Amino acid sequence: MNRNNSSAAGMRPCAQRRTVMPPRHACGRRSRSSYRSESRPAADVPQRRLAMRLVTLPLLRLPVLLLGWLLLTGAAPAESPRVTAVLDGDTLELEDGRRVRLAGIEAAKPPRHADPADGRVWPLAEAATMALSDLALGRRVALHGPAPVDRHGRLLAHLVREDGLWLQSALLARGLARVHTRPDARAYAAELLAGEEAARNAGRGLWRSRVYAVRDAADPEGLARDRDSFQLVEGVVLAVTKGGGESWLDFGADWRSDVTIHIGRAAMREVTRAGIDPLSYEGRRLRVRGWITLRNGPMIEITHPEQIERLEREAVSATPRRAGADDDDPWNDDEGEDDPE
């Protein structure tokens, strides 16, 4: 078989580094389903207290205000509409009727199976919504970035308050959101990632929950249970296959079943423009974020280079940092995210 013509069937082309490559069997994306198990709700009052505790967490105001000021100093928009409603932890409505989704982040949300009518409380999701209300409701904001419109009709933009506070950075500082850039909304990724890192290292908010813990790339069985969810995965790349305008980064010895990062042709063009050669990732520790699918093992599809963080110059054997949460911690009941872009 000519492997150079095999990528359309889900198989890898000839490897640039590997000289022997067994044929990769096609394995298309399965129908969407969930491995998530039902979580145990904690008592309503303790959950609400936890949510309130997160909302009142002291904010790292200096970097948040500084970054907001930097955004405002460049080509600031002439309009500054007032926020009239907050719909969830990262979506709000302006006085002119437009709905804005905060670009570059994903706030904590209830799981997709949650029924609002059952009265159940999701403390992290509630804390994120309450925090955004506290930060933005009734305030004037300036919209920054290209502001594309998503498939739900919402503008994707960075919002800066009239006093210079950057809303995305404020939520990240409280540990109520993760960085989730998109191909058409990836401005200020480095600043957002730095804010997320600080909150994760401090164990704030969602970083206390095992639901949001960084996944171990050396555990494909565990990661398979996270299918169809947005995750952060960390590990050492053992091998890189490059060919046919695509690349695969493998975190295990058997690429038929290990955790794999796929960089397709369109993404490869973006990676190349960023001055990155995927072969340089071999033997390095990476943190990768994206949606988990199952194609010969758990796989993350790369759509833009900001999804990949190179953590160290040399590979080490340390395991990913994980949030120290017990199974009975009510924070562990919280999970959710928007649909894949």
PDB file of C-alpha atoms in Angstrom, residues 5 36 124 182 196 211 267 274 312:
ATOM      1  CA  ASN A   5      -2.137   8.227  -0.216  1.00  0.00           C
ATOM      2  CA  ARG A  36     -18.979  10.539  32.257  1.00  0.00           C
ATOM      3  CA  LEU A 124     -17.978  26.234  40.090  1.00  0.00           C
ATOM      4  CA  ARG A 182      -9.773  28.945  18.664  1.00  0.00           C
ATOM      5  CA  GLU A 196      -4.082  30.274  33.916  1.00  0.00           C
ATOM      6  CA  VAL A 211     -12.672  17.065  36.870  1.00  0.00           C
ATOM      7  CA  ALA A 267      -2.813  23.373  11.034  1.00  0.00           C
ATOM      8  CA  ALA A 274       4.863  30.240  13.641  1.00  0.00           C
ATOM      9  CA  GLU A 312      10.896  22.269  29.205  1.00  0.00           C
TER      10      GLU A 312
END
